[in-house]
Coordinates of C-alpha atoms in Angstrom, one line a residue:
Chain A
X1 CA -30.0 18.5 -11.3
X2 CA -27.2 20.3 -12.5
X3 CA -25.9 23.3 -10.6
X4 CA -24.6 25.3 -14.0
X5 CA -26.7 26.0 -16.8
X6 CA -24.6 27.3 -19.9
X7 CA -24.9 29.3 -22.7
X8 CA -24.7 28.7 -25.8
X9 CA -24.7 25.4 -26.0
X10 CA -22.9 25.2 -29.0
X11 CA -20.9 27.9 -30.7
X12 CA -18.9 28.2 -34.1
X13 CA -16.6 30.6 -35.4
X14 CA -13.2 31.6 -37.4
X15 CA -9.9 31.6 -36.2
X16 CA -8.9 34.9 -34.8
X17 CA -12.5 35.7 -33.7
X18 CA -13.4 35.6 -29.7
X19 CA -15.5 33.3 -28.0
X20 CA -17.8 33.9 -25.3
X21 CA -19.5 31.4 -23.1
X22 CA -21.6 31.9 -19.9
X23 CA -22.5 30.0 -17.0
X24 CA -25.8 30.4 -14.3
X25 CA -25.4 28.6 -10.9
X26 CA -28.3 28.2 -8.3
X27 CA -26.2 28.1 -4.7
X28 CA -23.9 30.3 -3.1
X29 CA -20.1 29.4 -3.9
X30 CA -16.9 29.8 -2.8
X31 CA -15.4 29.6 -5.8
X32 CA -16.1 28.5 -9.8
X33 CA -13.8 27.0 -12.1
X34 CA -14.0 26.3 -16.2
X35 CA -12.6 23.1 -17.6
X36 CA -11.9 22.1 -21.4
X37 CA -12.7 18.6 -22.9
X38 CA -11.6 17.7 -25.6
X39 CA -14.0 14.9 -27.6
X40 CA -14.3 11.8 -25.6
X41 CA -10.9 13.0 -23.7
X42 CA -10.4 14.1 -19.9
X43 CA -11.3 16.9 -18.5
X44 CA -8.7 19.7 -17.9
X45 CA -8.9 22.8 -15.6
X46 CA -8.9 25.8 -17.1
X47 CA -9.0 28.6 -14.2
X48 CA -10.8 29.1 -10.7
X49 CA -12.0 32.6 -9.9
X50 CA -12.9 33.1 -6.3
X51 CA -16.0 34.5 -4.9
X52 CA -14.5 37.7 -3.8
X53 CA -12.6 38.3 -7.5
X54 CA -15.2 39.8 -10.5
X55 CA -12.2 39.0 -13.6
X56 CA -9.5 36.5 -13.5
X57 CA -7.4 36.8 -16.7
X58 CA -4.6 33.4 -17.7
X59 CA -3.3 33.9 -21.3
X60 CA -6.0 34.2 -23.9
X61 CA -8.5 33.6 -21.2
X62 CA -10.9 35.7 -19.2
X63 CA -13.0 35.2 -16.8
X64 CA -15.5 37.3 -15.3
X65 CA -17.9 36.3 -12.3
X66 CA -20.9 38.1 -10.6
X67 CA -22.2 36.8 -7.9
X68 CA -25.3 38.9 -7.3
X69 CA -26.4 37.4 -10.8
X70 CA -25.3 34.1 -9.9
X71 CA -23.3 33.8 -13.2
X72 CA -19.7 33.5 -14.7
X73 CA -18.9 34.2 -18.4
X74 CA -15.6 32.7 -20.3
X75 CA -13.6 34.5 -22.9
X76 CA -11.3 32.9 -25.2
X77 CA -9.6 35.9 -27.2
X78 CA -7.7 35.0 -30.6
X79 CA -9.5 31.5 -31.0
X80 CA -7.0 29.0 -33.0
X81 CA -8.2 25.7 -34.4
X82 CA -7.1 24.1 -31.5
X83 CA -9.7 25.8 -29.0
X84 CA -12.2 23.3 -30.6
X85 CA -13.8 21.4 -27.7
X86 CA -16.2 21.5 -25.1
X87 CA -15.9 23.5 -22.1
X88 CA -17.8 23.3 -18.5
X89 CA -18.6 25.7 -15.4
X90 CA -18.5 23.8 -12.4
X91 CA -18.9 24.5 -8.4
X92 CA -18.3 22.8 -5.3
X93 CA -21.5 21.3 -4.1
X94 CA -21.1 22.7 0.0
X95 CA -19.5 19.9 1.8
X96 CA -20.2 16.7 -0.2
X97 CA -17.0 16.4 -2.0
X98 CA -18.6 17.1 -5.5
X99 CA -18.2 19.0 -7.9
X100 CA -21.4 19.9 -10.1
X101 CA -20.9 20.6 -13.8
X102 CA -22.7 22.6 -16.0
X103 CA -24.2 21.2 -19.0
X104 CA -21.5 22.5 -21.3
X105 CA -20.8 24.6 -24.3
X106 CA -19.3 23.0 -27.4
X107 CA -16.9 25.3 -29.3
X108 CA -16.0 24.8 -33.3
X109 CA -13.3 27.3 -34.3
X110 CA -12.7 26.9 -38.2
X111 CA -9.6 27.4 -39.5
Chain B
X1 CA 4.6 14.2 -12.3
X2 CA 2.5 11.5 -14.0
X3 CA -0.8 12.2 -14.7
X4 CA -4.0 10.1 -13.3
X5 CA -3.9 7.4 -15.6
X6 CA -7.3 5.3 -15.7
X7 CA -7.3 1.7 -18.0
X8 CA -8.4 0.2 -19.3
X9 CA -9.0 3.2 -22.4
X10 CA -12.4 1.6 -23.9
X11 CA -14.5 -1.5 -22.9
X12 CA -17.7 -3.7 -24.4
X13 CA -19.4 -5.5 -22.3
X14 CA -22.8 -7.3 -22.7
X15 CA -26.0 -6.8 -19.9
X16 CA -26.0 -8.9 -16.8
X17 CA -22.0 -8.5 -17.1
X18 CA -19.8 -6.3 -15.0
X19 CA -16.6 -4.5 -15.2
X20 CA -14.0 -2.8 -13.0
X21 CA -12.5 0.3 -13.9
X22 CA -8.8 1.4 -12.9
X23 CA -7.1 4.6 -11.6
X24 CA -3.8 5.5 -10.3
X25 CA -4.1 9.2 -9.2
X26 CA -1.0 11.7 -9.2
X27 CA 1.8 10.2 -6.9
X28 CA 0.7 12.4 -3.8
X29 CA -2.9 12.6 -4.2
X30 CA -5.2 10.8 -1.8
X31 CA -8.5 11.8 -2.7
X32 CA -9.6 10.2 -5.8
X33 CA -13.0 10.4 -7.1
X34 CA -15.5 8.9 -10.0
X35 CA -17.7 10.5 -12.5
X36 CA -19.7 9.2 -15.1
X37 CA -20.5 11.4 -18.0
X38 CA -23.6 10.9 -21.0
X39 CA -24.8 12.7 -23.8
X40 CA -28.4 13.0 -21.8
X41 CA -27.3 13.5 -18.3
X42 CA -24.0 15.3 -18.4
X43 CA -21.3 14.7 -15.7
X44 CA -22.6 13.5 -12.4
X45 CA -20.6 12.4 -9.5
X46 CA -20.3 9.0 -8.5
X47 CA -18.3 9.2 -5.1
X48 CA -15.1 10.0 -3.5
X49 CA -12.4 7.8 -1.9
X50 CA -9.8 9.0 1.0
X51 CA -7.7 7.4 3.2
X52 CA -9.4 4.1 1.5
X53 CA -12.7 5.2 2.7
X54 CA -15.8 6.4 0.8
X55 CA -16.1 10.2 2.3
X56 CA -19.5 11.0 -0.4
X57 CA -21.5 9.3 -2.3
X58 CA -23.7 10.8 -5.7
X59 CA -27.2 9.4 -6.4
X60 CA -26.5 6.0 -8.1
X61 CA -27.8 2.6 -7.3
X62 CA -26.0 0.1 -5.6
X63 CA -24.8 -1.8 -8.3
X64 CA -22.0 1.4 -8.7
X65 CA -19.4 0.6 -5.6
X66 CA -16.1 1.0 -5.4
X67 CA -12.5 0.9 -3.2
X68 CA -9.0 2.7 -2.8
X69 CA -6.3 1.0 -1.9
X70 CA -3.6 2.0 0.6
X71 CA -1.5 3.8 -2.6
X72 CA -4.4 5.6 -3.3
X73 CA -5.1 3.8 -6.3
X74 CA -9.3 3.2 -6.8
X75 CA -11.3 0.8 -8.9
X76 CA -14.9 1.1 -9.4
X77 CA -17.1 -1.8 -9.8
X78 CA -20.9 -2.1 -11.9
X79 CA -22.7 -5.1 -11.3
X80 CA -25.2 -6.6 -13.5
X81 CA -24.5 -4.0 -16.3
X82 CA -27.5 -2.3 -18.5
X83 CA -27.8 -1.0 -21.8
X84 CA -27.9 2.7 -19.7
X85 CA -24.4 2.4 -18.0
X86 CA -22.6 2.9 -21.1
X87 CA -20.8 6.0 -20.9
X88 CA -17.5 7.9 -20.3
X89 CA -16.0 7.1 -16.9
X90 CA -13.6 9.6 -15.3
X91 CA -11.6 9.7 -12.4
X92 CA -10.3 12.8 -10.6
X93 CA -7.5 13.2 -8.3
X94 CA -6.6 16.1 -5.8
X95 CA -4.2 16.3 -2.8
X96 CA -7.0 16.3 0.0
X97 CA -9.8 15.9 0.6
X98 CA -12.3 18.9 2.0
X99 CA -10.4 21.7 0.9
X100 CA -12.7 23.4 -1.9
X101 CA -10.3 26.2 -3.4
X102 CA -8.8 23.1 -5.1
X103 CA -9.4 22.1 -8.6
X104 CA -9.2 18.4 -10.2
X105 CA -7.2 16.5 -12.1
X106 CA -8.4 14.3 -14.3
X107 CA -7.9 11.2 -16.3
X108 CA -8.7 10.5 -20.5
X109 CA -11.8 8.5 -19.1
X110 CA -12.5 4.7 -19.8
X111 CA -15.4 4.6 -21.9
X112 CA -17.8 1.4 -21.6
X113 CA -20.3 0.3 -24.4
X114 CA -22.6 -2.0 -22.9
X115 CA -24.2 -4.3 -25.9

């Protein structure tokens, strides 16, 4: 089963607003990352926050994590048109070499 | 740096076929691994490849295998394809293997229709 539920699975709003999305994880972690997908495209990293951090910031992007809650939320500030896509939580799954997704949020962001 | 490149981009095969999927990871990468992604199931791992040996292995049937090559390149193989193996494959490359503060880089996918 997948390590990352997320929240809201599917999310639209204007250009300009903010989007927030949020991730739950079942296992301890060393570290959580977001990635962005565009339709039928690959996958490309967003930003890792570690274990030991509780906000990352890169850009228009902020990322929080809590690790007594087990969860991570993702904030896209000033959302343009070209934010539209989905966007995944994942974790390293301990030694196995993969890397467990969350189901995903899809973001519409109307011009 | 080139990217991971995977080809071919999109594929239709019929049942009882299979297929062989490409990827050339980023020139220095030697961990390359596979993930197949649905609309029902999501992204699940498939394996990893390093050094041109499978290092981890995701809960697929045998008909899924695959290889690297001594550049690091990988191909992944389905045997006697069903209507359930369409999806979008991707590959991921990363310098090394083991070392989980690293993210991935991945490829646009090939994306099999199986008819």
């Amino acid at each position: 089963s997948q390590q990352g539920e997320e929240d809201p699975q599917a999310l639209s709003i204007q250009e300009g607003e903010n989007a927030t999305m949020n991730c739950s994880y079942k296992t301890s972690i060393n570290n959580l990352q977001w990635y962005r997908q565009n339709s039928g495209r690959g996958l490309v990293h967003l930003i890792l926050i570690r274990s030991n951090e509780r906000e990352k910031h890169s850009g228009r992007l902020r990322v929080t994590l809590d690790t007594s809650k087990k969860s991570s939320s993702l904030l896209i500030t000033a959302s343009r048109a070209a934010d539209t896509a989905s966007y995944f939580c994942a974790t390293w799954s301990g030694n196995t070499g993969k890397l467990i997704f969350g189901q995903g949020t899809t973001l519409q962001v109307k011009p | 740096k080139a990217g991971v490149t995977q080809t071919p981009r999109y594929l239709i095969k019929t049942r009882g076929q299979q297929v062989t999927l490409s990827c050339s990871p980023i020139s220095g990468h030697r961990s390359v691994s596979w993930y197949q992604q649905t609309p029902g199931q999501g992204l699940q791992f498939l394996f990893e490849y390093f050094s041109e040996t499978q290092r981890n292995k995701g809960n697929f049937p045998g008909r899924f295998s695959g290889r690297q090559f001594s550049n690091s390149r990988s191909e992944m193989n389905v045997s006697t394809l069903e209507l359930g193996d369409s999806a979008l494959y991707l590959c991921a490359s990363r310098p090394r293997q083991g070392a989980f503060s690293e993210k991935l880089f991945f490829g646009s996918g090939t994306q099999l229709s199986v008819l």
